[in-house]
C-alpha cells in the first residue's frame, strides 16, 4: 500500500488530528520491490499489513440487512482478520438471525474464515456485562439495549477477550465488496503509520453515488456529515484561534481504533457514537480538564482520516433518518462541557430552522456510556467460558 503522509495536522491538547490522506496504491508489493517510498509517501508492504490484520477484529453491525449484502461484506474482509457479526435482527415471526447464522456458516464451510456471530439480545453476554460491573448497557429487561453503538460496545468486549489489538467497524449494508476490502486496508495502513498505541483511523468516502435526473452523480459529502463536520471544526477553531477545516470524518461509520484506546473512551448511544468520539477525545485528552490518564497524555492520541477510492453505496433509509442523524450528532456537541455558548446558540438555531426541534425547544440530552475499562475482565470472562463463541478467547 502507498499512502501519502498527512499534509496538515491539528493538535488539541494530546490529540493529534491528521488531515485527509490519499491512498496512491492499494498494493505496493513486497518489502524489497522497486519504488521505495519518498518523503511524502509511505510505502507499507503486504507483510506489514498482514501482521496488523492478524491482530484485528472487524465488526459488522447488522439489523435486518439483506443476507446477500452481508455475504459481500464477508467476501471483502481479509482472511487473517477475526470477524464479529453483532446482529440485532428479529427472531420472530421469522427468525432472521438464524437465517444470517446459517448463511455465514455455509460461507465459512467454503472459506474457513474466522467468524463469530452473536445476537445483541444474547442473555449470557448481557449477564457478563452485569457481572463485570457494567449495567449501563442493559435495558430494564436485563438485555443489551437496542442501537448500533450498543452492538459496537458489545463487540469491543468480545474483541478484547479474543486478545485483539485493533478493532474496525464496517456496516453490513454495503453493496461493494471491493470497497469493504479497501476499508480494511485503510485501517491497517493507518495503524502502520501510527506512532501512538492510542490511535484511530476514520474513512472518508471519496464519493457516494446517487441517481440525479436519471444520471449517476458521485456526491462527495453526505447531508449529515456536512453539518457535523462544520460544527466540529468551529469548535476546534474556537480553541485554536485559527479557522480550520481539519475534521472531515465527523460521522465515519467506517472507522477503527486500537483496543487500548477503545477501552478508555466514553461512548454515546445510537448514531451519535461517531461524532461523540471527537467530542470525548477533546473532553478527555484536550488538556482542558485535569488529565484522567497522564500516560496517554504523554503519548498522545492520533486520529487518521484516510480517503477511500471505491464509491460508497449502501441502503437508502429515507429523509427522516437523515434528520435523526443530524439531531444525534448535534445533541452530543451541544451538551459537551467543552462547547462554548456561542456555538450552542448556533446549534439551537440550526435545529430550529430545520424543524428538528420546536421554536422554544432545546436539544435533549443524549445517552452516554462510561469507558469499558471499568469492567472486571475476569468476571466478564467467567460468565462466557462455556459458550461456543468463547473458544477463541485467550
Ligand atoms: N447490531 C446492531 N444493532 N446493528 C445495527 C443496529 C442495532 O440496533 N441498528 C443499525 N444497525 C446496523 C445496520 O444494519 C447497518 O449495518 C449499520 O448498523 C449502519 O446502520 P444504517 O441504518 O445503515 O446507518 P446509516 O447508513 O444511516 O449510517 C451509517 O453511516 C453514517 C455515516 O454516514 C452509520 O454507520 C452511522 O453510524 C454513520 O454515522
Ligand atoms: Mg447504511
Coordinates of C-alpha atoms and ligand atoms in Angstrom, one line a residue:
X1 CA 0.0 0.0 0.0
X2 CA 1.2 3.5 -0.7
X3 CA -0.3 6.3 1.4
X4 CA 0.7 10.0 1.4
X5 CA 1.8 11.3 4.7
X6 CA -0.7 13.8 6.3
X7 CA -0.3 17.3 4.8
X8 CA -1.6 19.0 7.9
X9 CA -2.4 18.2 11.4
X10 CA -4.1 20.0 14.3
X11 CA -3.1 19.5 17.9
X12 CA -5.7 19.8 20.5
X13 CA -4.1 19.0 23.9
X14 CA -2.8 15.5 23.4
X15 CA -5.0 14.8 20.4
X16 CA -3.2 14.9 17.0
X17 CA -5.8 15.1 14.3
X18 CA -4.2 14.4 10.9
X19 CA -5.7 15.9 7.8
X20 CA -7.1 13.8 5.0
X21 CA -4.6 11.4 3.4
X22 CA -4.9 9.8 0.0
X23 CA -4.0 6.2 -0.9
X24 CA -1.9 6.1 -4.1
X25 CA -1.7 2.3 -4.4
X26 CA -3.8 -0.4 -2.7
X27 CA -0.9 -2.9 -3.2
X28 CA 2.6 -1.7 -3.4
X29 CA 4.2 -5.2 -3.5
X30 CA 6.7 -6.9 -1.2
X31 CA 9.1 -5.1 1.1
X32 CA 12.0 -5.2 -1.4
X33 CA 10.1 -4.5 -4.6
X34 CA 11.1 -1.5 -6.6
X35 CA 9.8 2.0 -5.9
X36 CA 10.6 2.7 -2.2
X37 CA 8.8 5.5 -0.6
X38 CA 9.9 9.1 -0.8
X39 CA 9.5 11.7 1.9
X40 CA 5.8 12.4 1.2
X41 CA 4.6 8.9 0.6
X42 CA 4.8 6.0 2.9
X43 CA 5.1 2.5 1.4
X44 CA 3.6 -0.3 3.5
X45 CA 4.4 -3.8 2.4
X46 CA 1.8 -6.6 2.3
X47 CA 3.6 -8.4 5.2
X48 CA 3.2 -5.4 7.5
X49 CA -0.5 -5.0 6.6
X50 CA -1.0 -8.8 7.2
X51 CA 0.6 -8.6 10.6
X52 CA -1.7 -5.8 11.7
X53 CA -4.8 -7.6 10.2
X54 CA -3.8 -10.7 12.0
X55 CA -4.4 -8.8 15.3
X56 CA -7.5 -7.1 14.1
X57 CA -11.2 -7.8 14.7
X58 CA -13.6 -6.5 12.1
X59 CA -17.1 -5.9 13.5
X60 CA -20.2 -6.0 11.2
X61 CA -23.2 -4.5 13.0
X62 CA -26.4 -5.9 11.4
X63 CA -30.1 -5.2 11.8
X64 CA -32.3 -6.8 9.3
X65 CA -30.0 -6.3 6.3
X66 CA -30.2 -8.4 3.1
X67 CA -28.2 -11.6 3.5
X68 CA -26.6 -11.1 0.1
X69 CA -25.1 -7.9 1.3
X70 CA -23.7 -9.5 4.5
X71 CA -22.0 -12.2 2.3
X72 CA -20.5 -9.5 0.2
X73 CA -19.0 -7.8 3.2
X74 CA -17.6 -11.1 4.4
X75 CA -16.1 -11.6 1.0
X76 CA -14.2 -8.3 1.2
X77 CA -12.6 -8.9 4.6
X78 CA -9.1 -10.4 4.5
X79 CA -8.9 -13.9 5.8
X80 CA -6.5 -13.1 8.7
X81 CA -9.0 -10.8 10.5
X82 CA -11.3 -12.1 13.1
X83 CA -14.9 -11.2 12.1
X84 CA -17.5 -10.4 14.7
X85 CA -21.1 -10.1 13.4
X86 CA -23.3 -8.4 16.0
X87 CA -26.9 -8.8 14.9
X88 CA -29.9 -7.2 16.3
X89 CA -32.2 -8.7 13.6
X90 CA -35.6 -10.1 14.6
X91 CA -36.1 -13.6 16.0
X92 CA -39.8 -13.8 15.3
X93 CA -42.2 -14.2 13.4
X94 CA -39.3 -15.0 11.1
X95 CA -36.0 -15.9 12.7
X96 CA -33.8 -13.6 10.6
X97 CA -30.9 -14.1 13.0
X98 CA -31.0 -17.9 12.4
X99 CA -31.0 -17.2 8.6
X100 CA -28.0 -15.0 8.9
X101 CA -26.2 -17.6 11.0
X102 CA -26.8 -20.4 8.6
X103 CA -25.7 -18.3 5.6
X104 CA -22.5 -17.4 7.5
X105 CA -21.8 -21.0 8.4
X106 CA -22.3 -22.1 4.9
X107 CA -20.0 -19.3 3.6
X108 CA -17.4 -20.4 6.2
X109 CA -17.5 -24.0 5.0
X110 CA -16.0 -22.8 1.8
X111 CA -13.5 -20.3 3.3
X112 CA -12.7 -21.4 6.9
X113 CA -12.9 -17.7 7.8
X114 CA -12.8 -17.0 11.5
X115 CA -16.3 -15.5 12.1
X116 CA -18.1 -15.1 15.4
X117 CA -21.8 -14.5 15.1
X118 CA -23.7 -13.2 18.2
X119 CA -27.1 -11.7 18.8
X120 CA -27.4 -8.4 20.6
X121 CA -30.0 -9.9 22.8
X122 CA -27.9 -12.8 23.9
X123 CA -28.8 -13.2 27.6
X124 CA -25.4 -14.7 28.5
X125 CA -23.4 -11.8 27.1
X126 CA -25.9 -9.4 28.9
X127 CA -25.1 -11.3 32.1
X128 CA -21.4 -10.9 31.5
X129 CA -21.9 -7.1 31.4
X130 CA -23.9 -7.2 34.6
X131 CA -21.4 -9.4 36.5
X132 CA -18.5 -7.4 35.1
X133 CA -20.0 -4.3 36.7
X134 CA -21.3 -2.5 33.6
X135 CA -25.1 -2.3 34.0
X136 CA -25.3 0.9 31.9
X137 CA -25.6 -1.1 28.7
X138 CA -28.6 -3.1 29.9
X139 CA -32.3 -2.4 29.5
X140 CA -34.9 -3.0 32.2
X141 CA -35.3 -6.5 30.9
X142 CA -31.7 -7.1 31.7
X143 CA -30.7 -7.4 28.0
X144 CA -28.3 -5.2 25.9
X145 CA -30.2 -2.1 24.7
X146 CA -31.0 -1.6 21.0
X147 CA -28.8 0.6 18.8
X148 CA -25.8 0.4 16.6
X149 CA -23.4 1.9 19.3
X150 CA -24.7 -0.6 21.8
X151 CA -23.9 -3.5 19.5
X152 CA -20.5 -2.0 18.9
X153 CA -19.7 -1.8 22.6
X154 CA -20.7 -5.5 23.0
X155 CA -18.3 -6.3 20.1
X156 CA -15.5 -4.3 21.7
X157 CA -15.6 -6.6 24.7
X158 CA -15.6 -9.7 22.6
X159 CA -12.6 -8.4 20.6
X160 CA -10.8 -7.6 23.9
X161 CA -11.4 -11.2 25.2
X162 CA -10.1 -12.6 21.9
X163 CA -6.9 -10.8 22.6
X164 CA -7.1 -8.5 19.6
X165 CA -5.1 -5.3 19.4
X166 CA -7.2 -3.4 16.8
X167 CA -10.9 -3.2 16.1
X168 CA -12.6 -1.9 13.0
X169 CA -16.2 -1.4 12.0
X170 CA -17.9 -2.0 8.6
X171 CA -21.6 -1.5 8.0
X172 CA -23.4 -4.6 6.7
X173 CA -25.5 -2.7 4.1
X174 CA -22.6 -2.2 1.7
X175 CA -23.1 -3.0 -2.0
X176 CA -19.5 -3.2 -3.0
X177 CA -17.3 -6.0 -1.5
X178 CA -14.3 -4.3 -3.1
X179 CA -15.0 -1.2 -1.0
X180 CA -15.0 -3.3 2.1
X181 CA -11.6 -4.7 1.3
X182 CA -10.3 -1.2 0.8
X183 CA -11.6 -0.1 4.2
X184 CA -9.8 -2.8 6.0
X185 CA -6.6 -2.0 4.1
X186 CA -7.1 1.7 5.1
X187 CA -7.4 0.6 8.7
X188 CA -4.2 -1.4 8.6
X189 CA -2.4 1.2 6.6
X190 CA -3.3 3.9 9.1
X191 CA -2.1 1.7 12.1
X192 CA 1.1 1.1 10.3
X193 CA 1.7 4.8 10.2
X194 CA 0.6 5.4 13.9
X195 CA 3.3 6.3 16.4
X196 CA 0.9 6.1 19.4
X197 CA -0.7 3.0 20.9
X198 CA -3.8 5.1 21.2
X199 CA -4.9 5.7 17.7
X200 CA -7.9 5.8 15.5
X201 CA -8.4 5.5 11.7
X202 CA -11.5 7.0 10.1
X203 CA -12.5 6.5 6.5
X204 CA -13.6 9.5 4.4
X205 CA -15.5 8.3 1.3
X206 CA -14.3 9.8 -1.9
X207 CA -17.8 9.6 -3.3
X208 CA -21.4 8.3 -2.7
X209 CA -23.2 7.6 -6.0
X210 CA -26.7 8.7 -6.4
X211 CA -29.2 9.0 -9.3
X212 CA -29.9 12.6 -10.1
X213 CA -32.0 13.4 -13.2
X214 CA -31.6 9.9 -14.4
X215 CA -27.8 10.2 -14.4
X216 CA -25.3 8.8 -11.9
X217 CA -23.9 11.5 -9.8
X218 CA -21.0 11.0 -7.4
X219 CA -21.7 13.2 -4.4
X220 CA -18.7 13.9 -2.2
X221 CA -20.3 14.7 1.2
X222 CA -23.4 13.3 2.9
X223 CA -26.0 15.7 4.1
X224 CA -25.3 14.8 7.7
X225 CA -21.5 14.9 7.5
X226 CA -21.5 18.4 6.1
X227 CA -23.3 19.7 9.2
X228 CA -21.4 17.5 11.8
X229 CA -18.0 18.4 10.3
X230 CA -18.9 22.2 10.2
X231 CA -19.7 22.3 14.0
X232 CA -16.8 20.1 15.0
X233 CA -14.4 22.4 13.0
X234 CA -16.0 25.5 14.5
X235 CA -15.4 24.1 17.9
X236 CA -11.7 23.4 17.1
X237 CA -11.3 26.9 15.6
X238 CA -12.8 28.4 18.8
X239 CA -10.0 26.9 20.9
X240 CA -7.1 27.3 18.5
X241 CA -8.0 30.8 17.3
X242 CA -7.4 29.8 13.7
X243 CA -10.3 29.0 11.4
X244 CA -9.7 25.5 10.0
X245 CA -11.4 22.5 8.5
X246 CA -9.3 19.6 9.5
X247 CA -12.2 17.4 10.5
X248 CA -13.7 15.6 7.6
X249 CA -14.9 12.4 9.2
X250 CA -17.4 13.5 11.9
X251 CA -19.8 10.7 11.1
X252 CA -17.4 8.0 9.9
X253 CA -19.3 4.7 10.4
X254 CA -16.3 3.0 8.9
X255 CA -13.6 3.5 11.5
X256 CA -11.1 1.5 13.6
X257 CA -9.2 2.0 16.7
X258 CA -6.6 0.3 18.9
X259 CA -8.3 -1.7 21.7
X260 CA -6.1 0.3 24.2
X261 CA -8.0 3.5 23.0
X262 CA -11.3 1.7 22.7
X263 CA -11.3 0.7 26.3
X264 CA -10.5 4.2 27.6
X265 CA -13.0 6.5 25.9
X266 CA -16.7 7.1 26.7
X267 CA -19.4 6.5 24.2
X268 CA -22.8 7.9 23.3
X269 CA -25.8 5.9 22.2
X270 CA -27.1 5.1 18.7
X271 CA -25.9 7.0 15.7
X272 CA -24.2 9.8 17.7
X273 CA -21.4 7.4 18.5
X274 CA -19.0 8.5 15.8
X275 CA -19.3 12.3 16.3
X276 CA -19.0 11.8 20.0
X277 CA -15.6 10.1 19.5
X278 CA -14.3 13.5 18.6
X279 CA -16.1 15.2 21.5
X280 CA -14.9 12.7 24.1
X281 CA -11.3 12.9 22.8
X282 CA -11.4 16.7 23.2
X283 CA -13.0 16.3 26.7
X284 CA -10.6 13.6 27.9
X285 CA -7.4 14.4 26.2
X286 CA -7.8 18.0 25.1
X287 CA -5.9 19.4 28.1
X288 CA -9.0 21.4 29.2
X289 CA -9.6 19.3 32.3
X290 CA -7.5 17.6 34.9
X291 CA -6.0 14.6 33.0
X292 CA -7.6 11.3 33.9
X293 CA -4.8 9.3 32.1
X294 CA -1.5 11.1 32.3
X295 CA 0.3 8.3 30.5
X296 CA -2.0 8.7 27.4
X297 CA -1.5 12.5 27.5
X298 CA 2.3 11.9 27.3
X299 CA 2.0 9.5 24.3
X300 CA -0.8 11.5 22.5
X301 CA -3.9 10.2 20.7
X302 CA -3.6 10.0 16.9
X303 CA -6.5 10.3 14.6
X304 CA -6.0 9.4 10.9
X305 CA -8.5 10.4 8.2
X306 CA -7.9 8.4 5.1
X307 CA -9.8 8.8 1.8
X308 CA -11.2 5.6 0.1
X309 CA -11.2 5.4 -3.7
X310 CA -14.2 3.0 -4.1
X311 CA -17.6 4.7 -4.2
X312 CA -19.7 4.0 -1.2
X313 CA -23.1 2.6 -2.0
X314 CA -25.4 1.5 0.8
X315 CA -29.1 1.1 1.5
X316 CA -31.2 4.3 1.3
X317 CA -33.0 4.7 4.6
X318 CA -35.1 7.9 4.0
X319 CA -35.3 11.6 4.7
X320 CA -36.4 11.3 8.3
X321 CA -33.3 9.1 9.0
X322 CA -31.0 12.0 7.9
X323 CA -32.7 14.4 10.3
X324 CA -32.4 11.8 13.1
X325 CA -28.7 11.5 12.4
X326 CA -28.2 15.3 12.3
X327 CA -30.0 15.6 15.6
X328 CA -28.0 12.8 17.2
X329 CA -24.7 14.4 16.2
X330 CA -25.7 18.0 17.2
X331 CA -27.0 16.8 20.6
X332 CA -23.7 15.5 21.7
X333 CA -21.8 18.6 20.5
X334 CA -24.4 20.8 22.2
X335 CA -24.2 19.0 25.6
X336 CA -20.5 18.8 25.9
X337 CA -18.8 20.8 28.6
X338 CA -16.1 21.9 26.1
X339 CA -18.6 23.6 23.7
X340 CA -18.8 27.4 24.1
X341 CA -22.1 29.2 24.5
X342 CA -21.8 30.9 21.1
X343 CA -21.7 27.5 19.3
X344 CA -24.6 26.2 21.4
X345 CA -26.7 29.1 20.2
X346 CA -25.8 28.3 16.6
X347 CA -26.8 24.7 17.1
X348 CA -30.1 25.6 18.5
X349 CA -30.7 27.9 15.5
X350 CA -29.7 25.2 13.1
X351 CA -32.0 22.6 14.7
X352 CA -35.0 25.1 14.8
X353 CA -34.5 26.1 11.2
X354 CA -34.5 22.5 10.1
X355 CA -37.7 22.0 12.3
X356 CA -35.9 19.2 14.0
X357 CA -36.8 20.8 17.3
X358 CA -39.7 23.2 18.1
X359 CA -39.3 27.1 18.3
X360 CA -38.9 27.1 22.0
X361 CA -37.3 23.7 22.4
X362 CA -33.6 23.0 23.3
X363 CA -31.8 19.8 22.2
X364 CA -32.5 17.0 24.6
X365 CA -29.5 15.2 26.2
X366 CA -28.1 12.1 24.7
X367 CA -27.4 8.8 26.4
X368 CA -23.8 8.1 27.3
X369 CA -21.8 5.1 28.4
X370 CA -18.7 5.1 30.5
X371 CA -15.4 3.7 29.4
X372 CA -15.3 -0.1 29.2
X373 CA -12.1 -0.1 31.2
X374 CA -14.2 -0.3 34.4
X375 CA -15.3 -3.8 33.5
X376 CA -13.8 -6.6 35.6
X377 CA -12.4 -8.8 32.8
X378 CA -12.1 -11.9 34.9
X379 CA -15.7 -11.8 36.0
X380 CA -16.9 -10.9 32.5
X381 CA -15.0 -13.9 31.0
X382 CA -16.1 -16.3 33.7
X383 CA -19.7 -15.9 32.6
X384 CA -18.9 -16.6 28.9
X385 CA -16.5 -19.5 29.4
X386 CA -18.9 -22.3 28.3
X387 CA -20.3 -20.6 25.2
X388 CA -19.2 -21.9 21.9
X389 CA -18.2 -18.5 20.6
X390 CA -15.8 -18.2 23.6
X391 CA -13.5 -20.8 22.2
X392 CA -11.3 -18.0 20.6
X393 CA -10.9 -16.1 23.9
X394 CA -7.5 -16.1 25.5
Ligands
LIG1 N1 -26.1 -4.7 15.9 C1 -26.9 -3.6 15.5 N2 -27.8 -3.1 16.4 N3 -26.7 -3.1 14.3 C2 -27.5 -2.1 13.9 C3 -28.5 -1.6 14.7 C4 -28.7 -2.1 16.0 O1 -29.5 -1.8 16.8 N4 -29.1 -0.5 14.0 C5 -28.5 -0.5 12.8 N5 -27.5 -1.4 12.7 C6 -26.6 -1.7 11.6 C7 -27.2 -1.7 10.2 O2 -27.7 -3.0 9.9 C8 -26.0 -1.3 9.4 O3 -25.2 -2.4 9.1 C9 -25.2 -0.4 10.3 O4 -25.6 -0.7 11.6 C10 -25.5 1.1 10.0 O5 -26.8 1.4 10.1 P1 -27.6 2.2 8.9 O6 -29.0 2.3 9.3 O7 -27.3 1.6 7.6 O8 -26.9 3.6 9.1 P2 -26.7 4.8 8.0 O9 -26.2 4.2 6.7 O10 -27.8 5.7 8.0 O11 -25.4 5.5 8.7 C11 -24.2 4.9 8.7 O12 -23.2 5.8 8.2 C12 -23.1 7.0 8.9 C13 -22.1 7.9 8.2 O13 -22.6 8.4 7.1 C14 -23.8 4.5 10.2 O14 -22.6 3.8 10.2 C15 -23.7 5.8 11.0 O15 -23.2 5.4 12.3 C16 -22.7 6.7 10.3 O16 -22.5 7.9 11.1
LIG2 MG1 -26.3 2.5 5.8

